[in-house]
Amino acid sequence: MALFRMVGRQRSPLGDKPLLMDPPLPYIYGQKESLAPPAWLKQAVDAVRAKQPQQWAPGETPWPQAPVGANAAKQ
């Protein structure tokens, strides 16, 4: 677990992402690391991405929506 925390601190913030990623997020994060991701990793990620929806109806996302209303901050 300590290794994951250490790596997490080294990763820069992802910033704001659109609901549909176009182009998709990289296979590996890191400028040097993402230059040549291994073929096995690309194949595995592409297989998962191929099964995911490519479009969403307006206002819908695959993620839970943020709470709304007067008590949203308390949830």
CSV table of N, CA, C and O in Angstrom, one decimal:
chain,number,residue,atom,x,y,z
A,1,MET,N,0.8,-1.2,0.0
A,1,MET,CA,0.0,0.0,0.0
A,1,MET,C,0.9,1.3,0.0
A,1,MET,O,0.5,2.2,-0.6
A,2,ALA,N,2.0,1.2,0.7
A,2,ALA,CA,2.9,2.4,0.7
A,2,ALA,C,3.4,2.7,-0.7
A,2,ALA,O,3.5,3.9,-1.0
A,3,LEU,N,3.6,1.7,-1.5
A,3,LEU,CA,4.1,1.9,-2.9
A,3,LEU,C,3.0,2.7,-3.7
A,3,LEU,O,3.4,3.6,-4.4
A,4,PHE,N,1.8,2.3,-3.5
A,4,PHE,CA,0.7,3.0,-4.2
A,4,PHE,C,0.6,4.4,-3.8
A,4,PHE,O,0.4,5.3,-4.6
A,5,ARG,N,0.7,4.7,-2.5
A,5,ARG,CA,0.7,6.1,-2.1
A,5,ARG,C,1.8,6.9,-2.6
A,5,ARG,O,1.7,8.0,-3.0
A,6,MET,N,3.0,6.3,-2.6
A,6,MET,CA,4.2,7.0,-3.2
A,6,MET,C,4.0,7.3,-4.7
A,6,MET,O,4.3,8.4,-5.1
A,7,VAL,N,3.6,6.3,-5.4
A,7,VAL,CA,3.3,6.6,-6.9
A,7,VAL,C,2.2,7.6,-7.1
A,7,VAL,O,2.3,8.4,-7.9
A,8,GLY,N,1.2,7.5,-6.3
A,8,GLY,CA,0.1,8.5,-6.4
A,8,GLY,C,0.6,9.9,-6.1
A,8,GLY,O,0.1,10.8,-6.8
A,9,ARG,N,1.5,10.1,-5.2
A,9,ARG,CA,2.0,11.5,-5.0
A,9,ARG,C,2.9,12.0,-6.1
A,9,ARG,O,3.0,13.1,-6.4
A,10,GLN,N,3.4,11.1,-6.9
A,10,GLN,CA,4.3,11.4,-8.1
A,10,GLN,C,3.5,11.8,-9.3
A,10,GLN,O,3.9,12.5,-10.2
A,11,ARG,N,2.2,11.3,-9.3
A,11,ARG,CA,1.4,11.6,-10.5
A,11,ARG,C,0.8,13.0,-10.5
A,11,ARG,O,0.3,13.4,-9.4
A,12,SER,N,0.8,13.7,-11.5
A,12,SER,CA,0.3,15.0,-11.6
A,12,SER,C,-1.3,14.9,-11.7
A,12,SER,O,-1.8,13.9,-12.1
A,13,PRO,N,-2.0,15.9,-11.3
A,13,PRO,CA,-3.5,15.9,-11.3
A,13,PRO,C,-3.9,15.7,-12.8
A,13,PRO,O,-3.3,16.2,-13.7
A,14,LEU,N,-5.0,15.0,-12.9
A,14,LEU,CA,-5.6,14.8,-14.3
A,14,LEU,C,-6.3,16.0,-14.8
A,14,LEU,O,-6.5,16.1,-16.0
A,15,GLY,N,-6.8,16.8,-14.0
A,15,GLY,CA,-7.5,18.0,-14.4
A,15,GLY,C,-8.9,17.7,-14.9
A,15,GLY,O,-9.4,16.6,-14.7
A,16,ASP,N,-9.6,18.6,-15.5
A,16,ASP,CA,-11.0,18.4,-15.9
A,16,ASP,C,-11.0,17.6,-17.1
A,16,ASP,O,-10.3,17.8,-18.1
A,17,LYS,N,-11.9,16.5,-17.1
A,17,LYS,CA,-12.0,15.6,-18.2
A,17,LYS,C,-13.4,15.7,-18.8
A,17,LYS,O,-14.3,15.8,-18.0
A,18,PRO,N,-13.6,15.7,-20.1
A,18,PRO,CA,-15.0,15.6,-20.6
A,18,PRO,C,-15.6,14.3,-20.3
A,18,PRO,O,-14.9,13.3,-19.9
A,19,LEU,N,-16.9,14.2,-20.5
A,19,LEU,CA,-17.6,13.0,-20.2
A,19,LEU,C,-17.2,11.9,-21.1
A,19,LEU,O,-17.1,10.7,-20.7
A,20,LEU,N,-17.0,12.2,-22.4
A,20,LEU,CA,-16.5,11.2,-23.3
A,20,LEU,C,-15.0,11.6,-23.6
A,20,LEU,O,-14.8,12.7,-24.0
A,21,MET,N,-14.1,10.7,-23.4
A,21,MET,CA,-12.7,11.0,-23.6
A,21,MET,C,-12.3,10.9,-25.1
A,21,MET,O,-12.4,9.8,-25.6
A,22,ASP,N,-12.1,12.0,-25.7
A,22,ASP,CA,-11.7,12.0,-27.1
A,22,ASP,C,-10.5,12.9,-27.3
A,22,ASP,O,-10.7,14.1,-27.2
A,23,PRO,N,-9.3,12.5,-27.5
A,23,PRO,CA,-8.9,11.0,-27.5
A,23,PRO,C,-9.0,10.4,-26.1
A,23,PRO,O,-9.0,11.1,-25.1
A,24,PRO,N,-9.0,9.1,-26.0
A,24,PRO,CA,-9.1,8.4,-24.7
A,24,PRO,C,-7.9,8.8,-23.9
A,24,PRO,O,-6.8,9.2,-24.4
A,25,LEU,N,-8.0,8.5,-22.6
A,25,LEU,CA,-6.8,8.7,-21.7
A,25,LEU,C,-5.7,7.8,-22.2
A,25,LEU,O,-5.9,6.8,-22.8
A,26,PRO,N,-4.5,8.2,-21.9
A,26,PRO,CA,-3.3,7.4,-22.3
A,26,PRO,C,-3.3,6.1,-21.6
A,26,PRO,O,-3.9,5.8,-20.6
A,27,TYR,N,-2.5,5.2,-22.2
A,27,TYR,CA,-2.4,3.8,-21.7
A,27,TYR,C,-1.6,3.9,-20.4
A,27,TYR,O,-1.9,3.2,-19.4
A,28,ILE,N,-0.6,4.7,-20.3
A,28,ILE,CA,0.3,4.9,-19.1
A,28,ILE,C,0.4,6.4,-18.9
A,28,ILE,O,0.6,7.2,-19.8
A,29,TYR,N,0.4,6.8,-17.6
A,29,TYR,CA,0.6,8.2,-17.3
A,29,TYR,C,2.1,8.4,-17.1
A,29,TYR,O,2.8,7.6,-16.5
A,30,GLY,N,2.6,9.6,-17.6
A,30,GLY,CA,4.0,9.9,-17.5
A,30,GLY,C,4.5,10.2,-18.9
A,30,GLY,O,4.3,9.4,-19.8
A,31,GLN,N,5.2,11.3,-19.0
A,31,GLN,CA,5.7,11.7,-20.4
A,31,GLN,C,6.6,10.6,-21.0
A,31,GLN,O,6.4,10.2,-22.1
A,32,LYS,N,7.5,10.2,-20.2
A,32,LYS,CA,8.5,9.2,-20.7
A,32,LYS,C,7.8,7.8,-20.9
A,32,LYS,O,8.0,7.1,-21.9
A,33,GLU,N,7.0,7.4,-19.8
A,33,GLU,CA,6.4,6.1,-19.8
A,33,GLU,C,5.4,5.9,-20.9
A,33,GLU,O,5.3,4.8,-21.5
A,34,SER,N,4.7,7.0,-21.3
A,34,SER,CA,3.6,6.8,-22.3
A,34,SER,C,4.1,6.8,-23.7
A,34,SER,O,3.4,6.6,-24.7
A,35,LEU,N,5.4,7.1,-23.9
A,35,LEU,CA,6.0,7.1,-25.3
A,35,LEU,C,5.9,5.7,-26.0
A,35,LEU,O,5.7,5.7,-27.2
A,36,ALA,N,6.1,4.7,-25.2
A,36,ALA,CA,6.1,3.3,-25.8
A,36,ALA,C,5.5,2.3,-24.9
A,36,ALA,O,6.2,1.5,-24.3
A,37,PRO,N,4.2,2.4,-24.7
A,37,PRO,CA,3.5,1.4,-23.8
A,37,PRO,C,3.7,0.0,-24.4
A,37,PRO,O,3.7,-0.2,-25.7
A,38,PRO,N,3.8,-1.1,-23.6
A,38,PRO,CA,4.0,-2.4,-24.1
A,38,PRO,C,2.8,-2.9,-24.9
A,38,PRO,O,1.6,-2.5,-24.6
A,39,ALA,N,3.0,-3.7,-25.9
A,39,ALA,CA,1.9,-4.2,-26.7
A,39,ALA,C,0.8,-4.9,-25.9
A,39,ALA,O,-0.4,-4.8,-26.2
A,40,TRP,N,1.2,-5.7,-24.9
A,40,TRP,CA,0.3,-6.5,-24.1
A,40,TRP,C,-0.7,-5.6,-23.4
A,40,TRP,O,-1.9,-5.8,-23.2
A,41,LEU,N,-0.1,-4.4,-22.9
A,41,LEU,CA,-1.0,-3.5,-22.2
A,41,LEU,C,-2.0,-2.8,-23.1
A,41,LEU,O,-3.2,-2.7,-22.8
A,42,LYS,N,-1.5,-2.4,-24.3
A,42,LYS,CA,-2.4,-1.8,-25.3
A,42,LYS,C,-3.5,-2.7,-25.7
A,42,LYS,O,-4.7,-2.3,-25.8
A,43,GLN,N,-3.2,-4.0,-25.9
A,43,GLN,CA,-4.2,-5.0,-26.2
A,43,GLN,C,-5.2,-5.1,-25.1
A,43,GLN,O,-6.4,-5.2,-25.4
A,44,ALA,N,-4.8,-5.2,-23.9
A,44,ALA,CA,-5.7,-5.4,-22.8
A,44,ALA,C,-6.6,-4.2,-22.6
A,44,ALA,O,-7.8,-4.3,-22.4
A,45,VAL,N,-6.0,-3.0,-22.7
A,45,VAL,CA,-6.8,-1.8,-22.5
A,45,VAL,C,-7.8,-1.6,-23.7
A,45,VAL,O,-9.0,-1.3,-23.5
A,46,ASP,N,-7.3,-1.9,-24.9
A,46,ASP,CA,-8.2,-1.8,-26.1
A,46,ASP,C,-9.4,-2.8,-26.0
A,46,ASP,O,-10.5,-2.4,-26.4
A,47,ALA,N,-9.1,-3.9,-25.5
A,47,ALA,CA,-10.2,-4.9,-25.3
A,47,ALA,C,-11.3,-4.5,-24.4
A,47,ALA,O,-12.5,-4.6,-24.6
A,48,VAL,N,-10.9,-3.8,-23.3
A,48,VAL,CA,-11.9,-3.3,-22.3
A,48,VAL,C,-12.6,-2.1,-23.0
A,48,VAL,O,-13.8,-2.0,-22.9
A,49,ARG,N,-11.9,-1.2,-23.6
A,49,ARG,CA,-12.5,0.0,-24.2
A,49,ARG,C,-13.5,-0.4,-25.3
A,49,ARG,O,-14.5,0.2,-25.5
A,50,ALA,N,-13.2,-1.5,-26.0
A,50,ALA,CA,-14.1,-1.9,-27.1
A,50,ALA,C,-15.5,-2.3,-26.6
A,50,ALA,O,-16.5,-2.2,-27.3
A,51,LYS,N,-15.5,-2.8,-25.3
A,51,LYS,CA,-16.8,-3.2,-24.7
A,51,LYS,C,-17.6,-2.1,-24.1
A,51,LYS,O,-18.7,-2.3,-23.7
A,52,GLN,N,-16.9,-0.9,-24.0
A,52,GLN,CA,-17.6,0.2,-23.3
A,52,GLN,C,-18.4,1.0,-24.3
A,52,GLN,O,-18.1,1.1,-25.5
A,53,PRO,N,-19.5,1.6,-23.8
A,53,PRO,CA,-20.3,2.5,-24.7
A,53,PRO,C,-19.4,3.6,-25.3
A,53,PRO,O,-18.6,4.1,-24.6
A,54,GLN,N,-19.7,3.9,-26.5
A,54,GLN,CA,-18.9,5.0,-27.2
A,54,GLN,C,-19.7,6.3,-27.2
A,54,GLN,O,-19.2,7.4,-27.5
A,55,GLN,N,-21.0,6.3,-26.8
A,55,GLN,CA,-21.8,7.5,-26.8
A,55,GLN,C,-22.7,7.4,-25.6
A,55,GLN,O,-23.1,6.3,-25.1
A,56,TRP,N,-23.1,8.6,-25.1
A,56,TRP,CA,-24.1,8.7,-24.0
A,56,TRP,C,-25.2,9.7,-24.4
A,56,TRP,O,-24.9,10.7,-25.1
A,57,ALA,N,-26.4,9.4,-23.9
A,57,ALA,CA,-27.4,10.4,-24.2
A,57,ALA,C,-27.1,11.7,-23.5
A,57,ALA,O,-26.4,11.7,-22.4
A,58,PRO,N,-27.6,12.8,-24.0
A,58,PRO,CA,-27.4,14.1,-23.3
A,58,PRO,C,-27.8,14.0,-21.8
A,58,PRO,O,-28.9,13.5,-21.5
A,59,GLY,N,-26.9,14.5,-21.0
A,59,GLY,CA,-27.2,14.5,-19.5
A,59,GLY,C,-26.9,13.2,-18.8
A,59,GLY,O,-27.0,13.1,-17.6
A,60,GLU,N,-26.5,12.2,-19.5
A,60,GLU,CA,-26.2,10.9,-18.9
A,60,GLU,C,-24.7,10.6,-18.9
A,60,GLU,O,-24.0,11.0,-19.8
A,61,THR,N,-24.2,10.0,-17.9
A,61,THR,CA,-22.8,9.6,-17.9
A,61,THR,C,-22.7,8.2,-17.2
A,61,THR,O,-23.6,7.7,-16.6
A,62,PRO,N,-21.6,7.5,-17.4
A,62,PRO,CA,-21.4,6.2,-16.7
A,62,PRO,C,-21.1,6.3,-15.2
A,62,PRO,O,-21.1,5.3,-14.5
A,63,TRP,N,-20.9,7.5,-14.7
A,63,TRP,CA,-20.5,7.8,-13.3
A,63,TRP,C,-21.7,8.3,-12.5
A,63,TRP,O,-22.6,9.0,-13.1
A,64,PRO,N,-21.7,8.1,-11.2
A,64,PRO,CA,-22.8,8.6,-10.4
A,64,PRO,C,-22.7,10.2,-10.5
A,64,PRO,O,-21.7,10.8,-10.6
A,65,GLN,N,-23.9,10.8,-10.4
A,65,GLN,CA,-24.0,12.2,-10.5
A,65,GLN,C,-23.7,12.8,-9.1
A,65,GLN,O,-24.0,12.2,-8.1
A,66,ALA,N,-23.3,14.1,-9.2
A,66,ALA,CA,-23.0,14.8,-7.9
A,66,ALA,C,-24.4,15.1,-7.2
A,66,ALA,O,-25.4,15.2,-7.9
A,67,PRO,N,-24.4,15.1,-5.9
A,67,PRO,CA,-25.7,15.4,-5.2
A,67,PRO,C,-26.1,16.8,-5.6
A,67,PRO,O,-25.3,17.7,-5.8
A,68,VAL,N,-27.4,17.0,-5.6
A,68,VAL,CA,-28.0,18.3,-5.9
A,68,VAL,C,-29.0,18.7,-4.7
A,68,VAL,O,-29.5,17.9,-4.0
A,69,GLY,N,-29.2,20.0,-4.6
A,69,GLY,CA,-30.2,20.5,-3.7
A,69,GLY,C,-29.5,21.1,-2.5
A,69,GLY,O,-28.3,21.2,-2.3
A,70,ALA,N,-30.4,21.6,-1.6
A,70,ALA,CA,-30.0,22.3,-0.4
A,70,ALA,C,-29.1,21.5,0.5
A,70,ALA,O,-28.2,22.1,1.2
A,71,ASN,N,-29.3,20.2,0.6
A,71,ASN,CA,-28.5,19.4,1.5
A,71,ASN,C,-27.3,18.7,0.8
A,71,ASN,O,-26.7,17.8,1.4
A,72,ALA,N,-27.0,19.1,-0.4
A,72,ALA,CA,-26.0,18.4,-1.2
A,72,ALA,C,-24.6,18.4,-0.4
A,72,ALA,O,-23.9,17.4,-0.5
A,73,ALA,N,-24.3,19.5,0.2
A,73,ALA,CA,-23.0,19.5,0.9
A,73,ALA,C,-22.9,18.6,2.1
A,73,ALA,O,-21.9,18.2,2.6
A,74,LYS,N,-24.1,18.2,2.6
A,74,LYS,CA,-24.1,17.3,3.8
A,74,LYS,C,-24.1,15.8,3.4
A,74,LYS,O,-24.1,15.0,4.3
A,75,GLN,N,-24.2,15.5,2.2
A,75,GLN,CA,-24.3,14.1,1.8
A,75,GLN,C,-22.9,13.5,1.6
A,75,GLN,O,-21.9,14.1,1.4
